[in-house]
Coordinates of C-alpha atoms and ligand atoms in Angstrom, one line a residue:
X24 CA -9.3 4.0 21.6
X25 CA -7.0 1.6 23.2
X26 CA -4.0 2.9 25.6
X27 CA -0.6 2.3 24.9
X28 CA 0.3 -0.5 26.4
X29 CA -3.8 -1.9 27.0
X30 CA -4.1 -4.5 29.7
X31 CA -2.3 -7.8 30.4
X32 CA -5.6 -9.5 30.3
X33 CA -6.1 -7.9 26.8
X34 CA -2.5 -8.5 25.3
X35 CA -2.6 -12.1 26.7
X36 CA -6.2 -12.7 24.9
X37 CA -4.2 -11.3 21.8
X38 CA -1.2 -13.3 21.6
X39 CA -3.4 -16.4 22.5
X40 CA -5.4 -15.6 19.1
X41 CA -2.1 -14.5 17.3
X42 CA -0.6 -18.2 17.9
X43 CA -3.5 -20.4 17.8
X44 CA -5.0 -18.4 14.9
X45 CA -2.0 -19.5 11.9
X46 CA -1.9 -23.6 12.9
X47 CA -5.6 -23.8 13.4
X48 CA -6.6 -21.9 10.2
X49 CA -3.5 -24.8 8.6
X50 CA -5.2 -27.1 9.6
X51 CA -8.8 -26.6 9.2
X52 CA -8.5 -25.6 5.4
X53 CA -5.6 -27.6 4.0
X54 CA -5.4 -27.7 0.5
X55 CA -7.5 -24.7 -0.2
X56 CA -5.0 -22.4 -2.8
X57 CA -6.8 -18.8 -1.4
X58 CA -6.3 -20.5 2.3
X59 CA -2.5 -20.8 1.2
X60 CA -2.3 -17.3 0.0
X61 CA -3.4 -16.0 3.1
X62 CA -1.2 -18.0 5.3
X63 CA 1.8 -16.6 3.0
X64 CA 3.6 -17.7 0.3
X65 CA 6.2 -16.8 -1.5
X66 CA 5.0 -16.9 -4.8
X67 CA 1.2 -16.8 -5.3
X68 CA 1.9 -17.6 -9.2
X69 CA 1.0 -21.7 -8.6
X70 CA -2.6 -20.4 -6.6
X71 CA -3.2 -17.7 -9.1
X72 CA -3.6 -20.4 -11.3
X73 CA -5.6 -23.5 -9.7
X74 CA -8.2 -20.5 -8.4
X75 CA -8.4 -19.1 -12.1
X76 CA -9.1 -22.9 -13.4
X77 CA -11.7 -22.5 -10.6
X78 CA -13.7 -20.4 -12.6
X79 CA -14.4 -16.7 -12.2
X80 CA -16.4 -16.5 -8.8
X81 CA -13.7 -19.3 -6.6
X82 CA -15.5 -20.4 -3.8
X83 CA -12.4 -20.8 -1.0
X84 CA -12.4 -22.6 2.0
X85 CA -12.8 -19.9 4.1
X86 CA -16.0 -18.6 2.3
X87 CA -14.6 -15.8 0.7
X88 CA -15.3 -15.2 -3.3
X89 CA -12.1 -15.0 -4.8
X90 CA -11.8 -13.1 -8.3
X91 CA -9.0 -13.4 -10.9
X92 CA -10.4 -12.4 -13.6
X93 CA -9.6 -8.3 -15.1
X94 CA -12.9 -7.9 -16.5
X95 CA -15.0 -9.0 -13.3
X96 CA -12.1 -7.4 -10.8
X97 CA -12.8 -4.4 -12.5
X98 CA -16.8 -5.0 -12.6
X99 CA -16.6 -5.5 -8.8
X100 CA -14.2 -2.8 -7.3
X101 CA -16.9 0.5 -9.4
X102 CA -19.9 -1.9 -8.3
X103 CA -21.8 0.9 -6.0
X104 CA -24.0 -1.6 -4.8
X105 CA -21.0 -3.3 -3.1
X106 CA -19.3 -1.9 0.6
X107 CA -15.9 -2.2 2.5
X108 CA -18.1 -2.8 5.6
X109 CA -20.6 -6.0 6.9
X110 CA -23.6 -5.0 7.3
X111 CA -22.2 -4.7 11.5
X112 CA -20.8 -2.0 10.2
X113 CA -17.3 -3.7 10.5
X114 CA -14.7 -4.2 7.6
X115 CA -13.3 -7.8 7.1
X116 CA -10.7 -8.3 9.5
X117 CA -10.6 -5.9 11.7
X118 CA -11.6 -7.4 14.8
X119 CA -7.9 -8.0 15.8
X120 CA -6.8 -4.7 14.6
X121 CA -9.6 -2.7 16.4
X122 CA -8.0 -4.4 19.6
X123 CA -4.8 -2.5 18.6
X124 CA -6.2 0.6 18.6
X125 CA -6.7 0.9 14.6
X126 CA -9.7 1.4 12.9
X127 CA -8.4 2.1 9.3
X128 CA -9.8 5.6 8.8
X129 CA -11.1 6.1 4.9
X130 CA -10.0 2.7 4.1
X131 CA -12.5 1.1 5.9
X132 CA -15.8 3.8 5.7
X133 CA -18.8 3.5 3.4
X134 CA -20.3 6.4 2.1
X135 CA -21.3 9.1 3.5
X136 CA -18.6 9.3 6.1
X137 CA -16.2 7.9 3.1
X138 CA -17.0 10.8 0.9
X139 CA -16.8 13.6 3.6
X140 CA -13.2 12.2 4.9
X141 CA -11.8 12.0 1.7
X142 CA -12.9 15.2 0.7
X143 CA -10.8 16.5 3.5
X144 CA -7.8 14.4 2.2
X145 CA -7.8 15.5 -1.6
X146 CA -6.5 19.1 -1.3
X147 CA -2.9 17.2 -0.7
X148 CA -3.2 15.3 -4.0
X149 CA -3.7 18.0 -5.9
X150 CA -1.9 18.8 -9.8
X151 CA -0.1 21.6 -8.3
X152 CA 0.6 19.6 -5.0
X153 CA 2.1 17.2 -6.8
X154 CA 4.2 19.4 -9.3
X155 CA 5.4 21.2 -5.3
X156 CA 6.3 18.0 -4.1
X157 CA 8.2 16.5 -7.3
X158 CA 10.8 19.2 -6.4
X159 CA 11.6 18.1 -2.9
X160 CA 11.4 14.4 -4.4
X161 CA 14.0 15.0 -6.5
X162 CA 16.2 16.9 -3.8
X163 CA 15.8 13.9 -1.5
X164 CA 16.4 11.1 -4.1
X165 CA 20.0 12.8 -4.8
X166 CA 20.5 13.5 -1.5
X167 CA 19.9 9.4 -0.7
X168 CA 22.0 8.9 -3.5
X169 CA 24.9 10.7 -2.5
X170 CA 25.4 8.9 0.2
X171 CA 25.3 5.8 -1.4
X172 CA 27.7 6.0 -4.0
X173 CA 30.2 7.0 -1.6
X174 CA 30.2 3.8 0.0
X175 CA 30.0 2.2 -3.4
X176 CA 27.4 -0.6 -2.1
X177 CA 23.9 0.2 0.0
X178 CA 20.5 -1.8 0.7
X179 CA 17.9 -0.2 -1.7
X180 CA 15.3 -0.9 0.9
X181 CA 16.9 0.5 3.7
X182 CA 18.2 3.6 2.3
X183 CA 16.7 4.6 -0.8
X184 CA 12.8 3.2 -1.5
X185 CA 12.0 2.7 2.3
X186 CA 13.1 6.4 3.6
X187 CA 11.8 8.4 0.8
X188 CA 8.0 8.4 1.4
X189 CA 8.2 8.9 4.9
X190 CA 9.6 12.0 4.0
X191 CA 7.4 13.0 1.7
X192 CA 4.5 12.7 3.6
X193 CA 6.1 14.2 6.5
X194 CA 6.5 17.1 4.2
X195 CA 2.4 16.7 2.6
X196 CA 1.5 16.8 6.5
X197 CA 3.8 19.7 7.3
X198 CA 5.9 18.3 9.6
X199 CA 8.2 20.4 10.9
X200 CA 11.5 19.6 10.7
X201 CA 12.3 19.6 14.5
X202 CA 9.7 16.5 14.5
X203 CA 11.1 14.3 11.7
X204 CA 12.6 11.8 13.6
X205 CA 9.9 11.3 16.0
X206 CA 7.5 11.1 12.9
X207 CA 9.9 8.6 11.1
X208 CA 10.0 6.3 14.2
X209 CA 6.8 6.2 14.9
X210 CA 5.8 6.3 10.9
X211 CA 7.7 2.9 10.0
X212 CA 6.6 1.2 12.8
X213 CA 2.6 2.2 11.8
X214 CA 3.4 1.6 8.4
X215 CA 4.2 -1.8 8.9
X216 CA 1.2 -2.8 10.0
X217 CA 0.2 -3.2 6.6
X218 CA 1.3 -6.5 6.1
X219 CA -1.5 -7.6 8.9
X220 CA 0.1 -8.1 12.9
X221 CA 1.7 -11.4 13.5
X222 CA 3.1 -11.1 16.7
X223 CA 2.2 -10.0 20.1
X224 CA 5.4 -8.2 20.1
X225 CA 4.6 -6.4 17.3
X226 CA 0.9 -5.7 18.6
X227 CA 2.4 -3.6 21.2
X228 CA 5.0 -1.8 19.4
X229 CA 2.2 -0.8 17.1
X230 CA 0.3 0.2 19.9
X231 CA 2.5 2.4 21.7
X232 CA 3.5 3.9 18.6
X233 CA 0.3 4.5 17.3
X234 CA -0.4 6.5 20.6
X235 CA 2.9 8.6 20.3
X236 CA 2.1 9.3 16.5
X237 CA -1.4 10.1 17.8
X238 CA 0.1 12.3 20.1
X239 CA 2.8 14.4 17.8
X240 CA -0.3 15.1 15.4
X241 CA -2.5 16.4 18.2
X242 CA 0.4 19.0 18.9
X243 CA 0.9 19.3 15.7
X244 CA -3.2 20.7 14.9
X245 CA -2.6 22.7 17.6
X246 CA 0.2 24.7 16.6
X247 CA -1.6 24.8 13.0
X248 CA -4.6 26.1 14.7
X249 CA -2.9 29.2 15.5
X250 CA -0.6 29.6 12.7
X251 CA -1.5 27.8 9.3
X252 CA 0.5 26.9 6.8
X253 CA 0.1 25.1 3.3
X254 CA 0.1 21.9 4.6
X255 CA -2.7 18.9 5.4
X256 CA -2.8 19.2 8.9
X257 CA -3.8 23.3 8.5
X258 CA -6.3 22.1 6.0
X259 CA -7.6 19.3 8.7
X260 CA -7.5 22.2 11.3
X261 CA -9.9 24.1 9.4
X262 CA -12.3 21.3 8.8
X263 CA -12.2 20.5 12.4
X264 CA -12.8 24.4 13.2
X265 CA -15.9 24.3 11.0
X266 CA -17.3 20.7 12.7
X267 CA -17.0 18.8 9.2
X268 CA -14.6 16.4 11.0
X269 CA -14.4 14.8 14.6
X270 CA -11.1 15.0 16.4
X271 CA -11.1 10.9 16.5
X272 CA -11.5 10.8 12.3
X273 CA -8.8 13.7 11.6
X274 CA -6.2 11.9 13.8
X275 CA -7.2 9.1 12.1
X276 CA -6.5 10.1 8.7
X277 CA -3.2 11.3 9.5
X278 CA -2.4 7.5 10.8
X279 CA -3.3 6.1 7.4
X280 CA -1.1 8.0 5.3
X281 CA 1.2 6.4 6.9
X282 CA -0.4 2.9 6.3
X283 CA -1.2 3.3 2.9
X284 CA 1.6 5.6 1.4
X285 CA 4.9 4.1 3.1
X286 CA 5.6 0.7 2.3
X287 CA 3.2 0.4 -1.1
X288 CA 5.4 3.0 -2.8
X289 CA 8.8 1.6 -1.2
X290 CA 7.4 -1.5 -3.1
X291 CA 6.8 0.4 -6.5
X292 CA 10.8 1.5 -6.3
X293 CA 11.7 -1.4 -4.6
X294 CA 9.9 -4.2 -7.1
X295 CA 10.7 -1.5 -10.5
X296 CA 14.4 -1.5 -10.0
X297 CA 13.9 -5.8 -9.2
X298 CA 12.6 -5.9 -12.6
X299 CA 14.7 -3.4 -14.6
X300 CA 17.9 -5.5 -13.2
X301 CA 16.1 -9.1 -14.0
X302 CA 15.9 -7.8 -17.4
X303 CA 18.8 -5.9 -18.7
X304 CA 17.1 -5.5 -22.2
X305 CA 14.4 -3.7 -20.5
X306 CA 16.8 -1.8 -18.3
X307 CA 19.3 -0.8 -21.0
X308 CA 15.8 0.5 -23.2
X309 CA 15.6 2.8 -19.6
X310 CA 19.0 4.3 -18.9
X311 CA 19.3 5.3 -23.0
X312 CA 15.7 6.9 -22.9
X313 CA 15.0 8.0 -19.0
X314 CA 11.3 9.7 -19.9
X315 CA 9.7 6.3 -20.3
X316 CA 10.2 6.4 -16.7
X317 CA 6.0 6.8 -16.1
X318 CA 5.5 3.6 -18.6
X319 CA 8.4 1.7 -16.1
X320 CA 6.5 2.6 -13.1
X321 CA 3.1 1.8 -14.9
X322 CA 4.3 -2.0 -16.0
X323 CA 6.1 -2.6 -12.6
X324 CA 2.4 -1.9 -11.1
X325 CA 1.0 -4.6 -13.5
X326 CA 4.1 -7.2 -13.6
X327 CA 4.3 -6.8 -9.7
X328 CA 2.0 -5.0 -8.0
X329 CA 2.6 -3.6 -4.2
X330 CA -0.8 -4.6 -3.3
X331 CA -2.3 -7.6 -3.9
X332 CA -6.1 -7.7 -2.6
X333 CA -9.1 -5.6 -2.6
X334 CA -12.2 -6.9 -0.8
X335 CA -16.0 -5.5 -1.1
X336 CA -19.4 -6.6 0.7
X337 CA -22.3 -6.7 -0.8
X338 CA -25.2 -5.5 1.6
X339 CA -28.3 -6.8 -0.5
X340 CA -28.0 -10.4 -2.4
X341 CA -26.9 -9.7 -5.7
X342 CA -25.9 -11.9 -8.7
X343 CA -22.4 -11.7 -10.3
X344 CA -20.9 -13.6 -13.2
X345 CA -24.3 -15.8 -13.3
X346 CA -23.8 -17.0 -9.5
X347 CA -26.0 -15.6 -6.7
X348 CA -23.9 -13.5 -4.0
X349 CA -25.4 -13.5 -0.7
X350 CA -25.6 -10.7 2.1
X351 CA -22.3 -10.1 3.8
X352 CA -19.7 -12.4 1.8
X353 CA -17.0 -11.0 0.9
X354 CA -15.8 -10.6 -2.9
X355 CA -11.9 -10.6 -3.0
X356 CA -10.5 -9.3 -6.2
X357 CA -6.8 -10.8 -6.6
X358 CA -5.5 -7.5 -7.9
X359 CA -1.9 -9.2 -8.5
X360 CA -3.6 -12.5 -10.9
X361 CA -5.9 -9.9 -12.3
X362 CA -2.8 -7.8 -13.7
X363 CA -1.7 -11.0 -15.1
X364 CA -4.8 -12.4 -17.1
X365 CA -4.0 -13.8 -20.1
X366 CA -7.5 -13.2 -21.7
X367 CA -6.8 -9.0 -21.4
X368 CA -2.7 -9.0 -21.1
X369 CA -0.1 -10.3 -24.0
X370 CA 2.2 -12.4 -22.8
X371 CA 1.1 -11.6 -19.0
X372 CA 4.9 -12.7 -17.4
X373 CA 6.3 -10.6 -19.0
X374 CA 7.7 -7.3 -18.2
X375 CA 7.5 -5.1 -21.2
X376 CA 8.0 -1.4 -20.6
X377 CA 6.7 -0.5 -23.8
X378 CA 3.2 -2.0 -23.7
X379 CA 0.7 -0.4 -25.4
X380 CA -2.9 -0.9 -26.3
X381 CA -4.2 -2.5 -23.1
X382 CA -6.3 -1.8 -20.3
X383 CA -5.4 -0.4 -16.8
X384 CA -4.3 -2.5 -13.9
X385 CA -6.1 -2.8 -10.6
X386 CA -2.9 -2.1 -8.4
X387 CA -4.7 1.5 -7.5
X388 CA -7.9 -0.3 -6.9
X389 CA -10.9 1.4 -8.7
X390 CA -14.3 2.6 -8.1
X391 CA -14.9 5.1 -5.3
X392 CA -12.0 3.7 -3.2
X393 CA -9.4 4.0 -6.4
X394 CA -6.1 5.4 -4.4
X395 CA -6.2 8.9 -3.7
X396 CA -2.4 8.9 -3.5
X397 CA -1.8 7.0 -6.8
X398 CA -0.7 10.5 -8.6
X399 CA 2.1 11.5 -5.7
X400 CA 3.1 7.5 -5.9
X401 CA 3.7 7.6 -9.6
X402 CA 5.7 10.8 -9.7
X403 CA 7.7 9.1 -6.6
X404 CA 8.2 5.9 -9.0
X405 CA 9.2 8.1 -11.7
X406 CA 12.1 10.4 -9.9
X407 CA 13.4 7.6 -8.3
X408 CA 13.7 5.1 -10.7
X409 CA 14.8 7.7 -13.0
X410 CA 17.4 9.0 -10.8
X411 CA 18.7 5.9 -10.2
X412 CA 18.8 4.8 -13.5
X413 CA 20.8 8.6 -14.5
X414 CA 23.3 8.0 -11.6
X415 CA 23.9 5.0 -11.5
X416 CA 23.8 2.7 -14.7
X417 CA 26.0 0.1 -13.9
X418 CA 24.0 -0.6 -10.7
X419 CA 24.0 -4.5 -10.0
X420 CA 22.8 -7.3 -7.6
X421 CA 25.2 -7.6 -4.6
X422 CA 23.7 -10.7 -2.5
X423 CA 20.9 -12.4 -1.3
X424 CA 17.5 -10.4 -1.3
X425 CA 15.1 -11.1 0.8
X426 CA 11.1 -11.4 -0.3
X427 CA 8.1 -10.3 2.0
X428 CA 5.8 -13.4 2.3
X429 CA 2.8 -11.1 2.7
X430 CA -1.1 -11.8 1.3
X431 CA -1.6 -8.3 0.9
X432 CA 1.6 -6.8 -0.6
X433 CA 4.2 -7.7 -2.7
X434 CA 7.8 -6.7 -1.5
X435 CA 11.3 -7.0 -1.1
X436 CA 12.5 -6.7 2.8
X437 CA 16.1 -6.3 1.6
X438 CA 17.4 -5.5 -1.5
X439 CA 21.9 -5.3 -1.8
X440 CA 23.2 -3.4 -4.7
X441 CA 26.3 -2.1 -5.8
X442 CA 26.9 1.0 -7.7
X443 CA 29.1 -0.3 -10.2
Ligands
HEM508 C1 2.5 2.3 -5.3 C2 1.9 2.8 -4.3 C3 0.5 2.6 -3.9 C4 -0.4 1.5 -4.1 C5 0.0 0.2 -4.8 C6 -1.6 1.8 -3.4 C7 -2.7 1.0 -3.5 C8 -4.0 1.3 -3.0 C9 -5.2 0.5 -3.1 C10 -5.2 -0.8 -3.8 C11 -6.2 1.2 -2.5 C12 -7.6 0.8 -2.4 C13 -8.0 -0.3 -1.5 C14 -9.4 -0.7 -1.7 O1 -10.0 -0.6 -2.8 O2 -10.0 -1.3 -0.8 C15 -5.6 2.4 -2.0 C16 -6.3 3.4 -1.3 C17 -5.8 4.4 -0.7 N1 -4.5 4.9 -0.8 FE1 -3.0 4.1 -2.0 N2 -1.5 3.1 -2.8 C18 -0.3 3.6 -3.1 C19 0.2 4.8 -2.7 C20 -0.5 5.7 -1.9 C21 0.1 6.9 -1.3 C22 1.5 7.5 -1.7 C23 -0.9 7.4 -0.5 C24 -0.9 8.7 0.3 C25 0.1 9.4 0.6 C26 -2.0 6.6 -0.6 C27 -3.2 6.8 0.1 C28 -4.3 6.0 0.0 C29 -5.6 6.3 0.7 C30 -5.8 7.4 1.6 C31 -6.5 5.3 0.2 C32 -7.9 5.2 0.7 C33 -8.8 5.8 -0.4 C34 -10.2 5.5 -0.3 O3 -10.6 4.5 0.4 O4 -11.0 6.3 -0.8 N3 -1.7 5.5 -1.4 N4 -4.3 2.5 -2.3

């Protein structure tokens, strides 16, 4: 794993890739809507479309497979002859990240590794898990409330969606509370990396605070080692104890909770109460009738999903959607078109709490990878839009928001509100 701070030679190698990387990549595939995507827009809506006219296997630019279609998304993401890895034994991408110290943990494992670590993880994810941590949600979304309202105005981001998970899975960890803010500032940093590294500046905060994250859950086993609780990090002790896991991997999985559950459900609250205020019909159906609160959180996943791509490999050639698929391209399934096609969707565009009748979105992803943590972020999505819609009904827009431009998740960075 990489030190803190790494060398000069290899932070100067990185920042050299980090700049020439964007305006090369511009300019090599011009024109090519997938290309576009990746080099971040603000709406994808316009590409969505030219890629779908494309046909259902797009052939981009930069040799990826790119998938709009429900039906074949679907098809892909269960396909068991299909892998997160190259045949190297490397997931797409990851060269860079790797160079930061990151290897992705679960994300980025085939079976059987895959399998084993995320056997390790689903104890936290459980019914009565989630039914414990629904009462501390609750607690915390008042709490965040409170102070809100007193001031009359606040920054949904900033002090409602963003600081919510963080604590939750502080709590699924078992985190003690002498440790929260050390786990909080080094948390948001790690969870940021989400949206892919795009400076060297932010290559080395990442760094160090991947190393100091590393660090408090190292003390952390420790501690659990000699007196467990009911928390993760006893269960990882356990595991570790028993040799079903290496050091390296449970460390690792502790890092990617932070990756994967922090900014994706900031997003579900963040991009739910976006749409409930853009359409006050839909918002006034809410606040008189606060239980449809799993459908709102269900529709805001379809109508504006935090995550936008899933990618697979296939390791043998393989044909899909009558075109031949050779060894080691990579399929990208569009997760946030695919929530919008019109051939499985009525009236895709539009956000309609009380849809009924259709099939699933892809926002959780499916097949073996499907998010383990899609229950906890669904009760989160609940409480809190819920709670917010109980407290405060007369919530409304108070200035500019600003939009993520992200390929890979779909976000607000700052959200102004007043309470009434
Ligand atoms: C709205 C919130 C969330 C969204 C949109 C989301 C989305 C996703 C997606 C799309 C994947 C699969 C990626 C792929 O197929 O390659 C995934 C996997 C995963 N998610 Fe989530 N996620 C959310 C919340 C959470 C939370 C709260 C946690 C944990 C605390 C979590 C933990 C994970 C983990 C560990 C994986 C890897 C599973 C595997 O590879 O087997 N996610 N998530």
């Amino acid at each position: 794993m990489t030190t803190a701070t790494g060398s000069r030679l290899g932070d100067l190698f990185l920042g050299a890739q980090l700049k020439v990387g964007r305006p090369l990549l511009k300019a090599a595939m011009k024109g090519d809507p997938y290309i576009d995507i990746l080099l971040g827009v603000q709406d994808p809506r316009p590409q969505y479309a030219i890629i779908r006219e494309g046909g259902p296997l797009y052939r981009s630019k930069g040799n990826a497979l790119v998938v709009t279609s429900h039906t074949l998304g679907t098809e892909i993401l269960r396909d068991r002859r299909l892998n997160i890895c190259h045949t190297n034994g490397r997931a797409p991408g990851m060269q860079l990240m790797e160079r930061i110290g990151w290897d992705g943990s679960i994300l980025n494992l085939d079976p059987p590794d895959h399998t084993r670590i995320r056997r390790l993880a689903q104890p936290a994810f459980t019914p009565r898990k989630i039914a414990e941590y629904r009462v501390a949600v609750e607690r915390i979304c008042h709490e965040l409330l409170d102070k809100a309202e007193k001031q009359g105005e606040f920054d949904l981001i900033r002090d409602y969606a963003g600081p919510l998970p963080i604590a939750v899975i502080g709590d699924m960890l078992g985190v003690p509370e002498s440790e929260h803010e050390r786990f909080y500032r080094h948390g948001r940093v790690i969870g940021s990396v989400i949206d892919g590294v795009k400076s060297l500046s932010m290559a080395r905060d990442f760094r160090r605070a991947h190393s100091e994250y590393l660090k408090l859950f190292a003390e952390l086993i420790e501690l659990r080692r000699a007196e467990p609780a009911d928390d993760l990090v006893s269960v990882l002790a356990d595991a570790h104890g028993e040799g079903k896991v290496t050091e390296h991997e449970l460390l690792a999985l502790c890092a990617v909770l932070a990756v994967t559950g922090f900014e994706t459900t900031t997003n579900l609250i963040g991009n739910g109460t976006l749409a409930l205020l853009e359409n006050p019909d839909q918002w006034q159906l809410f606040r008189d009738d606060p239980d449809l609160g799993p459908k709102v959180v269900e529709e805001t996943m379809r109508y504006d999903s935090p995550a936008l791509q899933a990618t697979r490999i296939p390791h043998e050639e393989i044909e899909l959607a009558g075109q031949r698929v050779k060894v080691d391209e990579a399929l990208v399934v569009l997760v946030g078109a695919a929530n919008h096609d019109p051939e499985v969707f009525r009236d895709p565009d539009r956000f309609d709490i009380l849809r009924e009748g259709e099939p699933d979105h892809l926002s959780f992803s499916g097949g073996i990878h499907y998010c383990i943590g899609a229950p906890l972020a669904r009760m989160e999505g609940d409480v809190a839009l819920r709670v917010l819609a109980e407290r405060l009904p007369k919530l409304r827009f108070n200035g500019p928001r600003r939009r993520r431009s992200s390929p890979v998740i779909s976000g607000l960075e700052s959200f102004p509100l007043a309470v009434s």
